[in-house]
Amino acid sequence: MVARWKVGFVLMPDPQFVRTLLARYATARIALAQDSGPQWEQELDDVTYTLCVATGSRSIGDALAAADAYLEQSAAAKAPAPGPHPGLAARTSTDADDSTLAA
């Protein structure tokens, strides 16, 4: 009998790294719209490649969508669980404490 293992483990980058890549991509696109200097073309090529590798995508459109979805999931995972309203204190008194009421 041969044991078969299916590995479903994917390494994901740090969300801050993904945000930085998205900012670099946006900056390069804006710079190229204003001035098509060779340094910005190289920056756009570099960050496009890195975004595709970081998200496991083959096109920049897919990479941008994957990065957005990843950041959304990452933010949802860090969100605090809903609980009682912070302005409402938990009741700690007993019935004996409640027997005296102010008039």
mmCIF file of C-alpha atoms in Angstrom:
data_model
loop_
_atom_site.group_PDB
_atom_site.id
_atom_site.type_symbol
_atom_site.label_atom_id
_atom_site.label_comp_id
_atom_site.label_asym_id
_atom_site.label_seq_id
_atom_site.Cartn_x
_atom_site.Cartn_y
_atom_site.Cartn_z
ATOM 1 C CA MET A 1 0.000 0.000 0.000
ATOM 2 C CA VAL A 2 1.380 3.391 -0.988
ATOM 3 C CA ALA A 3 0.508 6.419 1.115
ATOM 4 C CA ARG A 4 -0.399 9.469 -0.908
ATOM 5 C CA TRP A 5 -0.071 12.935 0.518
ATOM 6 C CA LYS A 6 -1.733 15.935 -0.960
ATOM 7 C CA VAL A 7 0.009 19.124 0.041
ATOM 8 C CA GLY A 8 -2.174 22.215 0.109
ATOM 9 C CA PHE A 9 0.265 24.652 1.662
ATOM 10 C CA VAL A 10 0.860 28.024 0.029
ATOM 11 C CA LEU A 11 3.248 30.659 1.319
ATOM 12 C CA MET A 12 1.728 34.114 1.346
ATOM 13 C CA PRO A 13 3.695 37.335 1.716
ATOM 14 C CA ASP A 14 3.348 39.751 4.581
ATOM 15 C CA PRO A 15 0.363 42.087 3.981
ATOM 16 C CA GLN A 16 2.606 45.140 4.424
ATOM 17 C CA PHE A 17 4.864 43.855 1.640
ATOM 18 C CA VAL A 18 1.828 43.492 -0.657
ATOM 19 C CA ARG A 19 0.687 47.032 0.213
ATOM 20 C CA THR A 20 4.163 48.335 -0.617
ATOM 21 C CA LEU A 21 4.105 46.555 -3.977
ATOM 22 C CA LEU A 22 0.697 48.014 -4.787
ATOM 23 C CA ALA A 23 1.917 51.501 -3.871
ATOM 24 C CA ARG A 24 5.029 51.069 -6.034
ATOM 25 C CA TYR A 25 2.869 49.863 -8.929
ATOM 26 C CA ALA A 26 0.525 52.843 -8.625
ATOM 27 C CA THR A 27 3.439 55.288 -8.355
ATOM 28 C CA ALA A 28 5.101 53.866 -11.465
ATOM 29 C CA ARG A 29 1.848 53.970 -13.450
ATOM 30 C CA ILE A 30 1.232 57.595 -12.463
ATOM 31 C CA ALA A 31 4.821 58.572 -13.240
ATOM 32 C CA LEU A 32 4.629 56.926 -16.665
ATOM 33 C CA ALA A 33 1.378 58.750 -17.421
ATOM 34 C CA GLN A 34 3.189 62.038 -16.759
ATOM 35 C CA ASP A 35 6.697 61.279 -18.048
ATOM 36 C CA SER A 36 7.761 58.071 -19.734
ATOM 37 C CA GLY A 37 11.321 57.983 -18.468
ATOM 38 C CA PRO A 38 13.264 54.725 -18.691
ATOM 39 C CA GLN A 39 13.642 54.508 -14.906
ATOM 40 C CA TRP A 40 9.854 54.372 -14.490
ATOM 41 C CA GLU A 41 9.495 51.778 -17.236
ATOM 42 C CA GLN A 42 12.041 49.618 -15.413
ATOM 43 C CA GLU A 43 10.297 50.185 -12.061
ATOM 44 C CA LEU A 44 6.940 49.189 -13.589
ATOM 45 C CA ASP A 45 8.468 46.047 -15.109
ATOM 46 C CA ASP A 46 10.134 45.114 -11.810
ATOM 47 C CA VAL A 47 7.095 45.660 -9.605
ATOM 48 C CA THR A 48 4.784 43.954 -12.128
ATOM 49 C CA TYR A 49 6.990 40.871 -12.073
ATOM 50 C CA THR A 50 7.212 40.898 -8.265
ATOM 51 C CA LEU A 51 3.439 41.285 -7.848
ATOM 52 C CA CYS A 52 2.849 38.354 -10.197
ATOM 53 C CA VAL A 53 5.336 36.157 -8.322
ATOM 54 C CA ALA A 54 4.059 37.199 -4.877
ATOM 55 C CA THR A 55 0.450 36.404 -5.791
ATOM 56 C CA GLY A 56 1.104 33.381 -8.014
ATOM 57 C CA SER A 57 -0.473 35.127 -10.988
ATOM 58 C CA ARG A 58 0.447 35.204 -14.667
ATOM 59 C CA SER A 59 -0.925 38.650 -15.543
ATOM 60 C CA ILE A 60 -0.885 41.989 -13.776
ATOM 61 C CA GLY A 61 -4.692 42.143 -13.806
ATOM 62 C CA ASP A 62 -4.897 38.812 -11.992
ATOM 63 C CA ALA A 63 -2.086 39.864 -9.637
ATOM 64 C CA LEU A 64 -3.850 43.103 -8.679
ATOM 65 C CA ALA A 65 -7.121 41.263 -8.052
ATOM 66 C CA ALA A 66 -5.329 38.588 -6.002
ATOM 67 C CA ALA A 67 -3.451 41.210 -3.963
ATOM 68 C CA ASP A 68 -6.680 43.092 -3.200
ATOM 69 C CA ALA A 69 -8.456 39.881 -2.179
ATOM 70 C CA TYR A 70 -5.503 38.810 -0.022
ATOM 71 C CA LEU A 71 -5.390 42.150 1.794
ATOM 72 C CA GLU A 72 -9.150 42.013 2.357
ATOM 73 C CA GLN A 73 -8.888 38.500 3.818
ATOM 74 C CA SER A 74 -5.915 39.507 5.926
ATOM 75 C CA ALA A 75 -7.796 42.489 7.370
ATOM 76 C CA ALA A 76 -10.857 40.338 8.091
ATOM 77 C CA ALA A 77 -8.710 37.775 9.909
ATOM 78 C CA LYS A 78 -7.261 40.493 12.163
ATOM 79 C CA ALA A 79 -10.614 42.147 12.933
ATOM 80 C CA PRO A 80 -11.702 41.713 16.557
ATOM 81 C CA ALA A 81 -14.539 39.328 17.204
ATOM 82 C CA PRO A 82 -17.849 41.053 17.854
ATOM 83 C CA GLY A 83 -18.631 41.296 21.522
ATOM 84 C CA PRO A 84 -20.672 43.369 23.908
ATOM 85 C CA HIS A 85 -20.799 47.085 23.311
ATOM 86 C CA PRO A 86 -17.751 48.659 24.963
ATOM 87 C CA GLY A 87 -19.952 51.203 26.753
ATOM 88 C CA LEU A 88 -21.937 48.489 28.499
ATOM 89 C CA ALA A 89 -20.200 47.126 31.568
ATOM 90 C CA ALA A 90 -20.755 43.525 32.522
ATOM 91 C CA ARG A 91 -23.103 43.134 35.452
ATOM 92 C CA THR A 92 -21.168 42.078 38.518
ATOM 93 C CA SER A 93 -23.660 42.749 41.311
ATOM 94 C CA THR A 94 -25.758 40.084 43.001
ATOM 95 C CA ASP A 95 -29.415 40.225 44.062
ATOM 96 C CA ALA A 96 -28.336 41.124 47.606
ATOM 97 C CA ASP A 97 -26.561 44.205 46.220
ATOM 98 C CA ASP A 98 -29.735 45.220 44.380
ATOM 99 C CA SER A 99 -31.956 45.207 47.509
ATOM 100 C CA THR A 100 -31.156 48.812 48.366
ATOM 101 C CA LEU A 101 -32.454 51.291 45.842
ATOM 102 C CA ALA A 102 -32.060 55.033 45.907
ATOM 103 C CA ALA A 103 -35.238 56.999 46.436
#
